[in-house]
Short mmCIF file of N, CA and C in Angstrom, two decimals:
data_model
loop_
_atom_site.label_atom_id
_atom_site.label_comp_id
_atom_site.label_asym_id
_atom_site.label_seq_id
_atom_site.Cartn_x
_atom_site.Cartn_y
_atom_site.Cartn_z
N MET A 20 7.78 21.26 -11.85
CA MET A 20 8.12 19.98 -11.63
C MET A 20 8.41 19.63 -10.10
N GLN A 21 8.37 20.74 -9.46
CA GLN A 21 8.56 20.55 -8.20
C GLN A 21 7.14 20.37 -7.52
N ILE A 22 6.16 20.96 -8.11
CA ILE A 22 4.72 20.65 -7.58
C ILE A 22 4.33 18.92 -7.86
N LEU A 23 4.81 18.66 -9.02
CA LEU A 23 4.50 17.16 -9.25
C LEU A 23 5.46 16.56 -8.28
N GLU A 24 6.27 16.57 -8.04
CA GLU A 24 7.27 15.94 -7.22
C GLU A 24 6.70 15.70 -5.68
N PHE A 25 6.20 17.10 -5.41
CA PHE A 25 5.89 17.05 -4.12
C PHE A 25 4.27 16.43 -3.75
N VAL A 26 3.44 16.37 -4.80
CA VAL A 26 2.38 15.55 -4.95
C VAL A 26 2.39 14.13 -4.90
N LEU A 27 3.67 13.87 -5.66
CA LEU A 27 4.05 12.39 -5.58
C LEU A 27 4.53 11.88 -4.20
N GLN A 28 5.18 12.99 -3.69
CA GLN A 28 5.77 12.37 -2.25
C GLN A 28 4.64 12.26 -1.14
N VAL A 29 3.64 13.18 -1.40
CA VAL A 29 2.65 13.14 -0.45
C VAL A 29 1.71 11.76 -0.63
N LEU A 30 1.34 11.43 -1.92
CA LEU A 30 0.77 10.24 -2.26
C LEU A 30 1.54 9.06 -2.01
N LEU A 31 2.84 8.92 -1.92
CA LEU A 31 3.61 7.83 -1.57
C LEU A 31 3.51 7.96 -0.12
N GLY A 32 3.58 8.65 0.75
CA GLY A 32 3.50 8.90 2.33
C GLY A 32 2.16 8.15 2.53
N ILE A 33 1.02 8.85 2.25
CA ILE A 33 -0.24 8.48 2.26
C ILE A 33 -0.46 6.73 2.19
N THR A 34 -0.21 6.51 0.77
CA THR A 34 -0.37 4.97 0.30
C THR A 34 0.70 4.19 1.08
N SER A 35 1.89 4.41 1.61
CA SER A 35 2.46 3.89 2.47
C SER A 35 1.91 3.43 3.69
N LEU A 36 1.25 4.56 4.47
CA LEU A 36 0.56 4.03 5.69
C LEU A 36 -0.65 3.14 5.33
N LEU A 37 -1.47 3.58 4.36
CA LEU A 37 -2.63 2.74 4.17
C LEU A 37 -2.23 1.24 3.93
N LEU A 38 -1.27 1.26 3.31
CA LEU A 38 -0.84 -0.43 2.50
C LEU A 38 -0.35 -0.79 4.06
N THR A 39 0.43 -0.38 4.69
CA THR A 39 0.86 -1.11 6.07
C THR A 39 -0.41 -1.54 6.92
N LEU A 40 -1.45 -0.64 6.94
CA LEU A 40 -2.77 -0.84 7.77
C LEU A 40 -3.42 -1.88 7.20
N LEU A 41 -3.55 -1.92 5.77
CA LEU A 41 -4.37 -3.08 5.23
C LEU A 41 -3.59 -4.21 5.33
N ILE A 42 -2.40 -4.26 5.33
CA ILE A 42 -1.84 -5.60 5.28
C ILE A 42 -1.89 -6.30 6.84
N LEU A 43 -1.89 -5.21 7.73
CA LEU A 43 -2.04 -5.83 8.94
C LEU A 43 -3.56 -6.42 9.34
N LEU A 44 -4.37 -5.85 8.29
CA LEU A 44 -5.97 -6.51 8.45
C LEU A 44 -6.08 -7.60 7.99
N HIS A 45 -5.16 -8.27 7.18
CA HIS A 45 -5.44 -9.39 6.67
C HIS A 45 -5.34 -10.73 7.65
N LYS A 46 -6.08 -11.63 7.20
CA LYS A 46 -6.31 -12.74 8.17
C LYS A 46 -4.71 -13.43 8.16
N GLY A 47 -4.49 -14.04 9.35
CA GLY A 47 -3.24 -14.85 9.31
C GLY A 47 -3.23 -16.02 8.96
N ARG A 48 -2.62 -16.25 8.05
CA ARG A 48 -2.66 -17.85 7.60
C ARG A 48 -1.78 -19.11 8.46
N GLY A 49 -0.76 -18.60 9.16
CA GLY A 49 0.21 -19.57 9.90
C GLY A 49 0.65 -18.62 11.16
N GLY A 50 1.76 -19.26 11.67
CA GLY A 50 2.52 -18.62 12.92
C GLY A 50 3.09 -17.47 12.52
N GLY A 51 3.94 -16.95 13.52
CA GLY A 51 4.78 -16.03 13.11
C GLY A 51 3.92 -14.59 13.85
N LEU A 52 4.13 -13.57 13.35
CA LEU A 52 3.75 -12.24 13.81
C LEU A 52 2.32 -12.07 13.69
N SER A 53 1.68 -12.68 13.01
CA SER A 53 0.17 -12.69 13.32
C SER A 53 -0.47 -13.39 14.22
N ASP A 54 0.25 -14.16 15.08
CA ASP A 54 -0.16 -14.66 16.37
C ASP A 54 0.10 -13.88 17.38
N MET A 55 0.88 -12.72 17.46
CA MET A 55 1.02 -11.59 18.50
C MET A 55 -0.28 -10.77 18.39
N PHE A 56 -0.88 -10.55 17.06
CA PHE A 56 -2.05 -9.79 17.02
C PHE A 56 -3.12 -10.69 17.28
N GLY A 57 -3.19 -11.76 17.48
CA GLY A 57 -4.33 -12.64 17.97
C GLY A 57 -4.88 -13.49 16.70
N GLY A 58 -3.81 -13.37 15.33
CA GLY A 58 -4.27 -14.02 14.45
C GLY A 58 -4.18 -15.68 14.56
N GLY A 59 -3.56 -16.09 15.45
CA GLY A 59 -3.28 -17.37 15.73
C GLY A 59 -4.55 -18.18 16.32
N MET A 60 -5.60 -17.46 16.66
CA MET A 60 -6.76 -17.82 17.34
C MET A 60 -7.82 -18.22 16.25
N SER A 61 -8.11 -19.49 16.21
CA SER A 61 -9.18 -19.69 15.46
C SER A 61 -10.53 -19.42 16.01
N SER A 62 -11.34 -18.69 15.24
CA SER A 62 -12.76 -18.30 15.72
C SER A 62 -13.51 -18.09 14.69
N SER A 63 -14.87 -17.90 14.84
CA SER A 63 -15.68 -18.00 13.76
C SER A 63 -16.04 -16.41 13.49
N LEU A 64 -15.22 -15.69 14.11
CA LEU A 64 -15.33 -14.27 14.03
C LEU A 64 -14.64 -13.45 12.95
N GLY A 65 -13.93 -14.66 12.19
CA GLY A 65 -12.99 -13.98 11.28
C GLY A 65 -14.04 -13.28 9.89
N SER A 66 -13.12 -12.77 9.20
CA SER A 66 -14.06 -12.17 7.93
C SER A 66 -14.62 -13.08 7.14
N SER A 67 -15.41 -12.61 6.48
CA SER A 67 -16.03 -13.53 5.20
C SER A 67 -15.17 -13.54 4.16
N GLY A 68 -15.75 -14.49 3.11
CA GLY A 68 -14.94 -14.87 1.98
C GLY A 68 -14.97 -13.51 1.17
N LEU A 69 -16.25 -12.86 1.14
CA LEU A 69 -16.27 -11.66 0.25
C LEU A 69 -15.73 -10.56 0.77
N ALA A 70 -15.58 -10.42 2.05
CA ALA A 70 -14.96 -9.20 2.83
C ALA A 70 -13.37 -9.46 2.51
N GLU A 71 -12.86 -10.62 2.73
CA GLU A 71 -11.55 -11.00 2.34
C GLU A 71 -11.04 -10.69 1.22
N ARG A 72 -11.87 -11.25 0.06
CA ARG A 72 -11.59 -10.84 -1.34
C ARG A 72 -11.56 -9.35 -1.70
N ASN A 73 -12.56 -8.56 -1.38
CA ASN A 73 -12.31 -7.02 -1.37
C ASN A 73 -11.17 -6.49 -0.85
N LEU A 74 -10.58 -7.16 0.30
CA LEU A 74 -9.59 -6.41 1.27
C LEU A 74 -8.48 -6.76 0.18
N ASN A 75 -8.32 -8.04 -0.27
CA ASN A 75 -7.35 -8.42 -1.19
C ASN A 75 -7.12 -7.37 -2.55
N ARG A 76 -8.31 -7.20 -3.06
CA ARG A 76 -8.41 -6.26 -4.17
C ARG A 76 -7.96 -4.81 -3.84
N PHE A 77 -8.57 -4.54 -2.78
CA PHE A 77 -8.08 -2.89 -2.47
C PHE A 77 -6.60 -2.93 -2.11
N THR A 78 -5.99 -4.00 -1.57
CA THR A 78 -4.65 -4.09 -1.05
C THR A 78 -3.66 -4.10 -2.44
N VAL A 79 -4.11 -4.73 -3.69
CA VAL A 79 -3.43 -4.72 -4.81
C VAL A 79 -3.37 -3.50 -5.54
N VAL A 80 -4.29 -2.95 -5.62
CA VAL A 80 -4.65 -1.62 -6.24
C VAL A 80 -3.70 -0.62 -5.61
N LEU A 81 -3.94 -0.51 -4.25
CA LEU A 81 -2.94 0.28 -3.30
C LEU A 81 -1.43 0.22 -3.69
N ALA A 82 -0.95 -0.96 -3.77
CA ALA A 82 0.12 -1.32 -4.13
C ALA A 82 0.50 -1.08 -5.45
N LEU A 83 -0.39 -1.12 -6.38
CA LEU A 83 0.11 -0.44 -7.65
C LEU A 83 0.19 0.98 -7.73
N VAL A 84 -0.52 1.63 -6.92
CA VAL A 84 -0.44 3.14 -6.97
C VAL A 84 0.68 3.44 -6.26
N TRP A 85 1.17 2.73 -5.22
CA TRP A 85 2.39 2.88 -4.40
C TRP A 85 3.59 2.77 -5.13
N PHE A 86 3.37 1.51 -6.20
CA PHE A 86 4.55 1.32 -7.00
C PHE A 86 4.84 2.43 -8.11
N VAL A 87 3.63 3.10 -8.50
CA VAL A 87 3.64 3.98 -9.65
C VAL A 87 4.00 5.44 -9.06
N ALA A 88 3.76 5.52 -7.78
CA ALA A 88 4.31 6.77 -7.25
C ALA A 88 5.84 6.82 -7.03
N ILE A 89 6.25 5.50 -6.78
CA ILE A 89 7.79 5.44 -6.53
C ILE A 89 8.63 5.59 -7.95
N VAL A 90 7.90 4.95 -8.91
CA VAL A 90 8.39 4.98 -10.35
C VAL A 90 8.33 6.57 -10.79
N GLY A 91 7.40 7.11 -10.56
CA GLY A 91 7.23 8.48 -10.94
C GLY A 91 8.13 9.59 -10.14
N ILE A 92 8.35 9.42 -8.91
CA ILE A 92 9.25 10.13 -8.18
C ILE A 92 10.68 9.84 -8.89
N GLY A 93 11.20 8.69 -8.96
CA GLY A 93 12.43 8.36 -9.64
C GLY A 93 12.56 8.88 -11.01
N LEU A 94 11.44 8.84 -11.85
CA LEU A 94 11.51 9.53 -13.05
C LEU A 94 11.91 11.12 -12.96
N VAL A 95 10.84 11.78 -12.30
CA VAL A 95 11.02 13.17 -11.85
C VAL A 95 12.28 13.53 -11.37
N THR A 96 12.81 12.79 -10.64
CA THR A 96 14.11 13.28 -10.15
C THR A 96 15.43 13.21 -11.09
N LYS A 97 15.32 12.24 -11.60
CA LYS A 97 16.13 11.73 -12.86
C LYS A 97 16.20 12.97 -13.77
N PHE A 98 14.85 13.45 -14.41
CA PHE A 98 14.80 14.23 -15.56
C PHE A 98 14.88 15.99 -14.99
N THR A 99 14.73 15.80 -13.60
CA THR A 99 14.91 17.27 -13.15
C THR A 99 16.42 17.67 -13.08
N GLY A 100 17.55 16.99 -12.80
CA GLY A 100 18.74 16.99 -13.18
C GLY A 100 19.42 17.40 -14.34
N LEU A 101 18.57 17.00 -15.41
CA LEU A 101 19.12 17.32 -17.01
C LEU A 101 18.82 18.48 -17.69
N VAL A 102 17.73 19.29 -17.01
CA VAL A 102 17.36 20.36 -17.31
C VAL A 102 18.05 21.50 -17.14
#
């Protein structure tokens, strides 16, 4: 069980970092923090529709893997104390 918990923790760390980077890559839709990184400027150099859709899909899949890793760590921690 310790190996499974370690693997899930490493997976959680990697997916957390990647998820943060992917969210920051999204095109800003309004004001706020996206303006700080240049998202407020309207230019024709933005990503195309296909690239934005693929980025959205990859972000959703990575968020699901992140969620499964959190639930897995919780279940492993809960059932390790019972044995």
